[in-house]
Short mmCIF file of C-alpha atoms and ligand atoms in Angstrom, two decimals:
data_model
loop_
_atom_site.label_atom_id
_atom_site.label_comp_id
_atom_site.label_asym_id
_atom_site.label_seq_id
_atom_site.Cartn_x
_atom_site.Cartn_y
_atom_site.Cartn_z
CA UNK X 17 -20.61 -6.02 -16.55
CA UNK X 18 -20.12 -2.67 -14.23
CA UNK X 19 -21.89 -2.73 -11.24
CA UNK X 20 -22.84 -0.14 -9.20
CA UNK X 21 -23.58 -0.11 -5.38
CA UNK X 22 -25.50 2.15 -3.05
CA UNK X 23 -22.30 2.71 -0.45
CA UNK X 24 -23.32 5.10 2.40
CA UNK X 25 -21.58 7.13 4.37
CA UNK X 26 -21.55 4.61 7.34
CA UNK X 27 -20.22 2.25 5.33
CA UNK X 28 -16.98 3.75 4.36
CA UNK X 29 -16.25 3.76 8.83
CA UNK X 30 -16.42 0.37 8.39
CA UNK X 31 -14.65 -0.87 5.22
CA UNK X 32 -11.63 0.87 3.69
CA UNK X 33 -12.36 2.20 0.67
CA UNK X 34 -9.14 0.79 -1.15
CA UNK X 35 -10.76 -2.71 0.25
CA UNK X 36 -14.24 -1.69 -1.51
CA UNK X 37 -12.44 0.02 -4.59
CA UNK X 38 -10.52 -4.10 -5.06
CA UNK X 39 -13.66 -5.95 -4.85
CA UNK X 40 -15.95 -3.73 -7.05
CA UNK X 41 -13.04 -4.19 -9.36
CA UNK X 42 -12.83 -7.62 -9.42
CA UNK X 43 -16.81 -8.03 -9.77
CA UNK X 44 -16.37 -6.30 -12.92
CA UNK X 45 -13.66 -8.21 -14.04
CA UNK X 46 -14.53 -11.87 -12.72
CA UNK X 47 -17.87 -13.91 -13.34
CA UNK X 48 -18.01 -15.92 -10.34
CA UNK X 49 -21.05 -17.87 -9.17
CA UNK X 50 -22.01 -16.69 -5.30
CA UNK X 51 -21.10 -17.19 -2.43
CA UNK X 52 -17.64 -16.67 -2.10
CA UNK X 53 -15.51 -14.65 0.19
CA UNK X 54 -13.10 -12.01 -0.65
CA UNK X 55 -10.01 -11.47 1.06
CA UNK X 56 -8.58 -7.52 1.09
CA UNK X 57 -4.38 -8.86 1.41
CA UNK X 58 -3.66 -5.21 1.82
CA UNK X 59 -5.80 -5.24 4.81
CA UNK X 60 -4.28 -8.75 6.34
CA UNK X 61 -0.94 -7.05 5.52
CA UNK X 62 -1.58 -3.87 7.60
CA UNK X 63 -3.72 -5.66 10.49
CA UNK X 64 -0.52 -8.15 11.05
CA UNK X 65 1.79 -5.42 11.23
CA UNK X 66 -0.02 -3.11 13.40
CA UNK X 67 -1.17 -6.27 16.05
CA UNK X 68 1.91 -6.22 18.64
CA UNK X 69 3.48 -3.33 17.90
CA UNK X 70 2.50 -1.55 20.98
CA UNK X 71 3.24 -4.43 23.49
CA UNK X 72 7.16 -4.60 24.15
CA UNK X 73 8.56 -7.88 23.75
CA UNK X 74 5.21 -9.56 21.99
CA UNK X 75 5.32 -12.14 19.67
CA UNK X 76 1.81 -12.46 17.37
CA UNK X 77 0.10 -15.82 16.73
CA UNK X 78 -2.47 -16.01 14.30
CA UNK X 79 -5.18 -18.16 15.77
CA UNK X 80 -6.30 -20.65 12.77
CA UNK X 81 -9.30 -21.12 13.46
CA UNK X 82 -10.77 -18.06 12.32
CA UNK X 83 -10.22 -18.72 9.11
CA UNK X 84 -7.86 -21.43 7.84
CA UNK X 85 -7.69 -20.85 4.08
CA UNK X 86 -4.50 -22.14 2.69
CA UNK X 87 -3.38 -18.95 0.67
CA UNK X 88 -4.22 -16.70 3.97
CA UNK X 89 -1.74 -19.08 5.75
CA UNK X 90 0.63 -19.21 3.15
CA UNK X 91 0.06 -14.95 2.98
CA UNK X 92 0.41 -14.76 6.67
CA UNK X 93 3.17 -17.00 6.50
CA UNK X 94 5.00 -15.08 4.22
CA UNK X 95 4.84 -12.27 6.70
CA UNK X 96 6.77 -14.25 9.33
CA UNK X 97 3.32 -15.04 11.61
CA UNK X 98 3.46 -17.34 14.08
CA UNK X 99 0.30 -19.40 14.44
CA UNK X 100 -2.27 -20.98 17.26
CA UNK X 101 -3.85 -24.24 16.56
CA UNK X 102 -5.79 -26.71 18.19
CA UNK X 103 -6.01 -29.83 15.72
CA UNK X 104 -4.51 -31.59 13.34
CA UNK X 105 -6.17 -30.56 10.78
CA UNK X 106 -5.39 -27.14 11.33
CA UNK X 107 -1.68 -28.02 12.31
CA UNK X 108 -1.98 -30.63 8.82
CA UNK X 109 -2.05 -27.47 6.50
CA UNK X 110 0.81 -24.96 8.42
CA UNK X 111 3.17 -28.18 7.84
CA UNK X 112 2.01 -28.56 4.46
CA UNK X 113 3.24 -24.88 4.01
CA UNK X 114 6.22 -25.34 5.77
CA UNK X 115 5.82 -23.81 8.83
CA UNK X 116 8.24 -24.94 11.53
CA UNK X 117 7.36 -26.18 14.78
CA UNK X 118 8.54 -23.15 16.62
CA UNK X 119 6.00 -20.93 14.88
CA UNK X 120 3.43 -22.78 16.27
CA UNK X 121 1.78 -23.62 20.06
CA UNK X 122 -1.49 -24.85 20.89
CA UNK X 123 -3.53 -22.89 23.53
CA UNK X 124 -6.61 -25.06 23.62
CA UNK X 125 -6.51 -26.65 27.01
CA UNK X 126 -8.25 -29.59 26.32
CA UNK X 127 -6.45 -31.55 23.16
CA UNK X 128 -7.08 -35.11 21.84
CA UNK X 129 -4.80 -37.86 22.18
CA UNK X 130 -4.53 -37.91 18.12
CA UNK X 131 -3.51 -34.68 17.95
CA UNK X 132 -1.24 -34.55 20.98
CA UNK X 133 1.06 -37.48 18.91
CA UNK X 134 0.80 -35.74 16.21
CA UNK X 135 1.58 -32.59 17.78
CA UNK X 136 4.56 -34.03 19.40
CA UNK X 137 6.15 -35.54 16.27
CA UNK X 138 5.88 -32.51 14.94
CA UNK X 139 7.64 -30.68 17.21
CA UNK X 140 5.47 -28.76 19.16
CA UNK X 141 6.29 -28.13 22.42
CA UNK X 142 4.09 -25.44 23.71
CA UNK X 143 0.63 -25.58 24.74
CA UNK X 144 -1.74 -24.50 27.55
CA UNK X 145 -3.82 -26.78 29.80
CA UNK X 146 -6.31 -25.97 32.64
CA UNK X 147 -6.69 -29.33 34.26
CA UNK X 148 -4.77 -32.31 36.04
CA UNK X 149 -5.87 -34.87 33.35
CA UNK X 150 -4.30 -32.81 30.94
CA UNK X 151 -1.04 -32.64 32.74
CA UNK X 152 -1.26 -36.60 32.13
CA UNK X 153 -1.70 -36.41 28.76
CA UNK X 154 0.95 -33.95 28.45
CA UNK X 155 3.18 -35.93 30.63
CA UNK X 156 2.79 -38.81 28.28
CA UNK X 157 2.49 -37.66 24.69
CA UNK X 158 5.03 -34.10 24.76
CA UNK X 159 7.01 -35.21 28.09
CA UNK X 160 9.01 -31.82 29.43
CA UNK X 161 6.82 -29.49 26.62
CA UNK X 162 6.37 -25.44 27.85
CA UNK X 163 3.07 -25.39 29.40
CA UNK X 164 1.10 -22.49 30.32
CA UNK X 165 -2.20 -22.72 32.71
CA UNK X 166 -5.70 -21.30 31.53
CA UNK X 167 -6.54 -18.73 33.90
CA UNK X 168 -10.85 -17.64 34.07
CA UNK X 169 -11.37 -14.30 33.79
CA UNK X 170 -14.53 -12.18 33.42
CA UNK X 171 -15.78 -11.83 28.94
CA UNK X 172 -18.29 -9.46 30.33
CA UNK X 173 -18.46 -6.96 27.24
CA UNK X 174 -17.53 -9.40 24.78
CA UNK X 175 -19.79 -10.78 21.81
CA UNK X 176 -18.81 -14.47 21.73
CA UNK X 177 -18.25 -14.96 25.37
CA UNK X 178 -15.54 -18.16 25.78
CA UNK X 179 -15.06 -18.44 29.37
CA UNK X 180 -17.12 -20.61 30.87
CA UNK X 181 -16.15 -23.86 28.74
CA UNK X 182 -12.16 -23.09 29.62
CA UNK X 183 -9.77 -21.83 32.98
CA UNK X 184 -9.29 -21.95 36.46
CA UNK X 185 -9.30 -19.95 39.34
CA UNK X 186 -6.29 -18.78 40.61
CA UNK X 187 -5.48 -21.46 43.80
CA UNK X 188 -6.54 -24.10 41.14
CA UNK X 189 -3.71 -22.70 38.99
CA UNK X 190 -1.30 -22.59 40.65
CA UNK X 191 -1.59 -25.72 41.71
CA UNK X 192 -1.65 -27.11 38.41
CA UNK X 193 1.74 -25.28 37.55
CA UNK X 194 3.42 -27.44 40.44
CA UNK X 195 1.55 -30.16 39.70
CA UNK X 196 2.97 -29.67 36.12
CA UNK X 197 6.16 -29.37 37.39
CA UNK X 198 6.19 -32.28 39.62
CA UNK X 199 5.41 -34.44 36.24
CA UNK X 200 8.44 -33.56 34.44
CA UNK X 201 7.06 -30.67 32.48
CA UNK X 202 8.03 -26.93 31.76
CA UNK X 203 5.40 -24.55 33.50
CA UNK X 204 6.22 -21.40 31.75
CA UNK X 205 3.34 -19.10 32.05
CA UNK X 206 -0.18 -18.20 32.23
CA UNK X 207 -2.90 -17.69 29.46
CA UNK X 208 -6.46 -16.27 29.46
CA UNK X 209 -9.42 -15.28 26.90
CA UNK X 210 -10.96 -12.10 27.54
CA UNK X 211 -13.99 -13.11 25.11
CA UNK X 212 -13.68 -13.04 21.50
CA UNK X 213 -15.26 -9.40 19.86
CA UNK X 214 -14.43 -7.81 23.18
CA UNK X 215 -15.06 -4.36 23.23
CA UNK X 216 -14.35 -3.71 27.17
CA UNK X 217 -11.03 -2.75 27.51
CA UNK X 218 -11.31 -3.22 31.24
CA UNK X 219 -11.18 -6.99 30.38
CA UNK X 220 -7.79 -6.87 29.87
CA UNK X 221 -7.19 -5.05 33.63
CA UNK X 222 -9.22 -7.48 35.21
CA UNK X 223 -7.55 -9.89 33.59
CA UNK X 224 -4.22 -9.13 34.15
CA UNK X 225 -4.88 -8.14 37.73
CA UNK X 226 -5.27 -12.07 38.03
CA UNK X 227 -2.73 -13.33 36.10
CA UNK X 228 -0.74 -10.64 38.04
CA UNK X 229 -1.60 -12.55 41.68
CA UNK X 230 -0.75 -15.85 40.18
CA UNK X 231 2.75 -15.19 38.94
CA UNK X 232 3.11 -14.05 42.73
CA UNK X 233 1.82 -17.38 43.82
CA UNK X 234 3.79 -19.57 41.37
CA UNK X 235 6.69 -17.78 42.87
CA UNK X 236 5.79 -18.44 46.19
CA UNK X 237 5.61 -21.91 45.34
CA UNK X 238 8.87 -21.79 43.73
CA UNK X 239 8.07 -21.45 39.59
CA UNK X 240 9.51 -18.65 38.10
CA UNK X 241 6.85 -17.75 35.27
CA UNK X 242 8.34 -16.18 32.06
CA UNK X 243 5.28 -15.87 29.67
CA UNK X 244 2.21 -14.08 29.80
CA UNK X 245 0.18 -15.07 27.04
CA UNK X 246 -3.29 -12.44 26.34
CA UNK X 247 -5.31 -14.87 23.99
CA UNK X 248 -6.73 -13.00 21.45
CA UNK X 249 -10.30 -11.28 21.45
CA UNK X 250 -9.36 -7.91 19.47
CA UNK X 251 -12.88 -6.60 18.24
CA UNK X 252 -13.27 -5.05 14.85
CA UNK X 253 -16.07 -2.72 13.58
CA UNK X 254 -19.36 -5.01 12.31
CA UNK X 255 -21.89 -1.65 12.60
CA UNK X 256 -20.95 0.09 15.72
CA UNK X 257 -17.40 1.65 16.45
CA UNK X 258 -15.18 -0.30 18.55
CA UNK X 259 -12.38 0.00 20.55
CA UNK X 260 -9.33 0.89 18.91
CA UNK X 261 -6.03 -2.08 19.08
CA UNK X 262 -3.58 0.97 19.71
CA UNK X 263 -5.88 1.97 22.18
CA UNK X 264 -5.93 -1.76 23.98
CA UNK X 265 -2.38 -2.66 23.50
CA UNK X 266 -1.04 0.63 24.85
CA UNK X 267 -2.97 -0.32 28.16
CA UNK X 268 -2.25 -3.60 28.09
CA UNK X 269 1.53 -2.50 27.86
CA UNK X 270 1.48 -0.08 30.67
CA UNK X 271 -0.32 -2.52 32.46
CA UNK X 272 2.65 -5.05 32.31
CA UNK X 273 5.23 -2.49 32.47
CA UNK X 274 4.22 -1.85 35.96
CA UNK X 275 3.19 -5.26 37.54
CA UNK X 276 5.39 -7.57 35.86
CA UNK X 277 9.06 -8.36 35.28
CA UNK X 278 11.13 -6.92 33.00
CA UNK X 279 12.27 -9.87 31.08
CA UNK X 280 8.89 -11.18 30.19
CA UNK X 281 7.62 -12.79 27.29
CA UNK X 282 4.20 -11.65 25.72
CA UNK X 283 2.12 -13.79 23.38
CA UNK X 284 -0.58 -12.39 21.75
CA UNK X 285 -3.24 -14.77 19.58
CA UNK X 286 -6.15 -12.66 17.52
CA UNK X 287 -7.90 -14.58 14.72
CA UNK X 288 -10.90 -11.96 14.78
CA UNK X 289 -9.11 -8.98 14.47
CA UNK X 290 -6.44 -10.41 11.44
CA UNK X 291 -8.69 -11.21 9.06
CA UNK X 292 -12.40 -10.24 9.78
CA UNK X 293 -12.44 -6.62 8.77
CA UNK X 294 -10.25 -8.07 5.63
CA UNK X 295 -13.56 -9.76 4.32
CA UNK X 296 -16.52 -9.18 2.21
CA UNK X 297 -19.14 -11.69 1.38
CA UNK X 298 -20.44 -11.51 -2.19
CA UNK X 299 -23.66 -12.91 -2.22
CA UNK X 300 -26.60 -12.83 -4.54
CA UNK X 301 -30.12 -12.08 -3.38
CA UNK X 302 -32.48 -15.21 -4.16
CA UNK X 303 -35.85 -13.71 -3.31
CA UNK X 304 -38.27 -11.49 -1.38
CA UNK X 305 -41.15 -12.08 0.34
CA UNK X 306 -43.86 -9.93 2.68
CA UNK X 307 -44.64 -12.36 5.63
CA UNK X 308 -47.82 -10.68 7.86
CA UNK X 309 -45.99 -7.14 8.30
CA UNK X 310 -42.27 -7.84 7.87
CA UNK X 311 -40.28 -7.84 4.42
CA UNK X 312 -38.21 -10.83 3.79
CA UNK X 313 -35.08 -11.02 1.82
CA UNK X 314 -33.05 -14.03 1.38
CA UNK X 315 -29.61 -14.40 0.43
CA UNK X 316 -27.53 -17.62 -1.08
CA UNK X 317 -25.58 -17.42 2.32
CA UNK X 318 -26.96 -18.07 5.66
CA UNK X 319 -26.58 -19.40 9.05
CA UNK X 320 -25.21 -22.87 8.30
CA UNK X 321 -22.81 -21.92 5.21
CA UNK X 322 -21.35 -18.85 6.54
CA UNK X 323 -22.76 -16.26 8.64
CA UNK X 324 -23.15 -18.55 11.81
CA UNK X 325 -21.88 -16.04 14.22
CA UNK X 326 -25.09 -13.58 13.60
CA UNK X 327 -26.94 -16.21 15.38
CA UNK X 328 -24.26 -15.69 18.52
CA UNK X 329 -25.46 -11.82 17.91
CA UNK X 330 -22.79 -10.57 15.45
CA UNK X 331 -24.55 -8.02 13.45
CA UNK X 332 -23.43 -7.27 10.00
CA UNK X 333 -23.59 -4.36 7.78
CA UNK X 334 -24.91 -4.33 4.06
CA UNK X 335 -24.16 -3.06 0.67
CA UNK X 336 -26.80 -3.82 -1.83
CA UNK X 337 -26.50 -3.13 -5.28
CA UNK X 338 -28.39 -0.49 -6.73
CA UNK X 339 -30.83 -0.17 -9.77
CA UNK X 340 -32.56 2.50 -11.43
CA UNK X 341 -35.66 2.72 -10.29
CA UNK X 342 -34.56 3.68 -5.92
CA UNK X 343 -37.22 3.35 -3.58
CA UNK X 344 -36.84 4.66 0.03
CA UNK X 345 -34.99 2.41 2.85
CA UNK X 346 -37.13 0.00 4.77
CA UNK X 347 -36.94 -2.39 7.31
CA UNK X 348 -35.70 -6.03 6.27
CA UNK X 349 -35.29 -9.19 7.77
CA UNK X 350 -32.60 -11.47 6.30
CA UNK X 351 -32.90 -14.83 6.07
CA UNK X 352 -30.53 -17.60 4.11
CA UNK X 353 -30.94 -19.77 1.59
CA UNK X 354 -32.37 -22.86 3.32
CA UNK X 355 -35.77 -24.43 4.68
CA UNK X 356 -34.85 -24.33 8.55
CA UNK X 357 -36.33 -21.61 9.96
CA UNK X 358 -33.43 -20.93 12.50
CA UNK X 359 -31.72 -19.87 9.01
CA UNK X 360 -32.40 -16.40 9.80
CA UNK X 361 -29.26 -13.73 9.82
CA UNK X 362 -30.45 -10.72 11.15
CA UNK X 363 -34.19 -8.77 11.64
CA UNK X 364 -35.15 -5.08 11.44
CA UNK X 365 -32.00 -4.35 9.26
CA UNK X 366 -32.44 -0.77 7.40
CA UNK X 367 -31.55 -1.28 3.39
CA UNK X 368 -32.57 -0.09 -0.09
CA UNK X 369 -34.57 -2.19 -1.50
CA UNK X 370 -32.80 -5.44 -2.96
CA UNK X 371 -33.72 -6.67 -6.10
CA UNK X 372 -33.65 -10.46 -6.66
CA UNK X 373 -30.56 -12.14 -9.11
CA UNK X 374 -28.32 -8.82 -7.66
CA UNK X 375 -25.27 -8.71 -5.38
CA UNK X 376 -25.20 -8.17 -1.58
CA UNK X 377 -22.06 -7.70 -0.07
CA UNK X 378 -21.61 -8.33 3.59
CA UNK X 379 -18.90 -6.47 5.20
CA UNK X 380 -16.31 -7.67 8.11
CA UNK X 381 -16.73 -11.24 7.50
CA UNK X 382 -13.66 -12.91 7.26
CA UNK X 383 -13.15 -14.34 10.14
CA UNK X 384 -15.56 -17.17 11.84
CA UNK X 385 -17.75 -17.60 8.69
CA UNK X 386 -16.24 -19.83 5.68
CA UNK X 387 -14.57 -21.70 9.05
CA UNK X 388 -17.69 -22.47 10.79
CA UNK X 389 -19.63 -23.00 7.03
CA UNK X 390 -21.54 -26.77 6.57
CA UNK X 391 -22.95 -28.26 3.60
CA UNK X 392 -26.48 -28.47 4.88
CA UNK X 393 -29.59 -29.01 2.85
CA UNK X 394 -27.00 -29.27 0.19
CA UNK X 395 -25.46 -25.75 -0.31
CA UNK X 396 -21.96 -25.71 -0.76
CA UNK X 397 -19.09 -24.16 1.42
CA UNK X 398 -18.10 -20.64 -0.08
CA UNK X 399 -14.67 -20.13 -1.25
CA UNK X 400 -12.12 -17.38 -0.13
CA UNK X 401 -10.59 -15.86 -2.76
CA UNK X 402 -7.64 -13.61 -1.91
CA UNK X 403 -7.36 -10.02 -3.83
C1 LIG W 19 -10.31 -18.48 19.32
C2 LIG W 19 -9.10 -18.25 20.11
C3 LIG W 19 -8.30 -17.14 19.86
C4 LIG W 19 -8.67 -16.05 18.87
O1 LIG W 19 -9.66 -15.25 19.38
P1 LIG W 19 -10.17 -13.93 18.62
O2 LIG W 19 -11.25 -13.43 19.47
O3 LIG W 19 -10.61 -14.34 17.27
O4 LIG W 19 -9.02 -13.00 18.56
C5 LIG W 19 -7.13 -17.01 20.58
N1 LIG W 19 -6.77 -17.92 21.51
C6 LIG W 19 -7.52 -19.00 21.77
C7 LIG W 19 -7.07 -19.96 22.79
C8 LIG W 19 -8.71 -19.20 21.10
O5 LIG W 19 -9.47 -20.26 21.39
#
């Protein structure tokens, strides 16, 4: 069956039109039942290689959690990424594709006891922690492991603010790298999150400003730091333009190029930015409704089975498929497919009017959906498919 799709102008800022060219292609070719996600592996392929290539001396690890399909880890793989993890699950599937231990370090700070053993038997041996009790654990499950301290900074100016739940301030850090020290381990560096979806590149001074003034003080004390690891937090384009990644990492270099040694190691760690604008959601509409003044239309993907972030305030963009008889744009509210009412994606979103049984495709959302998807009231978790 050829479909056709009312693409605007606005549209084609966001997407690449290669990327929309593939999955109109395979719609035409492939009956699938909706939801599912498709992955653009053009798009993965060009994101990877243009993430760290204006940072001297970086080394790019795909954080897993934004999406941890199997064939975009064996893709990425395949491409010589190195990857972040934080579980064993996650760290269950990179061995499962063979991915060796020094590919891989942890940067969540606070990591359970199964997967620390785990962690260590598989020969990880680099990780970041932010506390004293996790210089314990450390001390007992990966004794003399890399370590690297989670330093707070301001996520001002980013959509899915992480700070407050992880980091230190700077006295607090550096006294965790001796303390580190003093317990047999390797304190190697420092780590922060400027916010994941951050689109204020003055993040990234701030940041580094601080991690700056504690490499002084770990000196002080006697630690000579050798990594400086940036998290991830790369934003992509959902509706608005964002900030460029040549335009961040060229900062960030200059940044480092000035303040810190010569011989130091970067680490960089974006999930968002690797595979988010790399997705579409194919969805089918399910029905309409007029509820007092607003219009209603609700998809066969929601809050709980994909599309959790819009509830964070990620706003997506739309491409409905188009009929014969047009009638002019209106105001919708889009809702998912089950009975809770918090089930509701996004209001006063401007579309052509959707006709029930068609397609919907949801752009820039392939990383943090199919991830954070549940089975709820019974609908199932999407499936990536990789074109
Ligand atoms: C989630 C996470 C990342 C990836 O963040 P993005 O905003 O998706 O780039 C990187 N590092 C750590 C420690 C994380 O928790």
């Amino acid at each position: 069956m050829l479909r056709t799709f009312k693409v605007d102008k606005i549209h084609a800022g966001i997407v690449p039109e290669s990327t929309l060219f593939k999955t109109l292609r395979y719609l035409d070719k492939e009956q699938i039942e909706t939801p599912f996600l498709l992955i653009d592996k053009d798009k993965v392929r060009e994101k990877a290689s243009l993430i760290g290539r204006h940072i001297k001396k970086s080394r790019v690890f795909y954080a897993v959690k934004a999406n941890p399909d199997i064939e975009i880890l064996r893709y990425l793989n395949k491409l010589n990424m190195n990857f972040e993890i934080a579980s064993e699950g996650e760290l269950e599937i990179l061995s499962s594709i063979g991915v060796k231990p020094s590919r891989i370090i942890s940067s969540n700070p606070v990591k359970s006891l199964k997967f620390l053993r785990i962690a260590a038997s598989y020969g990880v041996h680099s990780v970041s922690f932010d506390s004293a009790e996790e210089v314990d654990k450390l001390a007992e499950f990966i004794p003399h492991c890399n370590v690297y301290v989670r330093l707070s900074v301001p996520n001002e100016g980013s959509e899915w603010p992480l700070s407050k739940k992880f980091g230190v301030e700077l006295d607090e850090a550096a006294h965790l790298l001796s303390y580190a020290r003093d317990k047999g381990l390797n304190p190697v560096g420092v780590t922060f999150h400027v916010g994941s979806q951050c689109t204020n590149i003055y993040n990234w001074n701030i940041a580094l400003d601080k991690a700056k003034t504690l490499w002084d003080l770990a000196t002080k004390k006697g630690i000579r730091l050798k990594l400086l690891n940036i998290g991830g937090g790369y934003p992509i384009r959902y509706t608005k333009n964002v900030i460029g990644i040549e335009a961040i990492e060229k900062n960030v270099n200059s940044l480092i190029f000035e303040r810190f040694p010569r011989d130091i190691e970067v680490h960089i760690e974006p999930g968002r930015a690797v595979v988010g604008d790399a997705g579409i959601f194919v969805t089918t509409v399910i029905g309409k409704a007029k509820r007092e003044d607003e219009d209603w239309v609700y998809l066969d993907v929601g809050v709980f089975n994909g599309l959790m972030e819009s509830v964070g305030g990620i706003k997506y963009s739309y491409i409905v498929e188009s009929h014969k008889q047009t009638r002019p744009k209106k105001q919708w509210t889009v809702a998912g497919p089950s009975c809770d009412s918090f089930d509701v994606i996004d209001k006063n979103v401007t579309l052509p009017e959707p006709h029930v049984g068609s397609l919907m495709l949801i752009l820039s959302s392939g990383a943090y959906t199919v991830s954070y998807a549940s089975e709820f009231n019974g609908f199932s978790i999407p499936r990536t498919i990789l074109i």
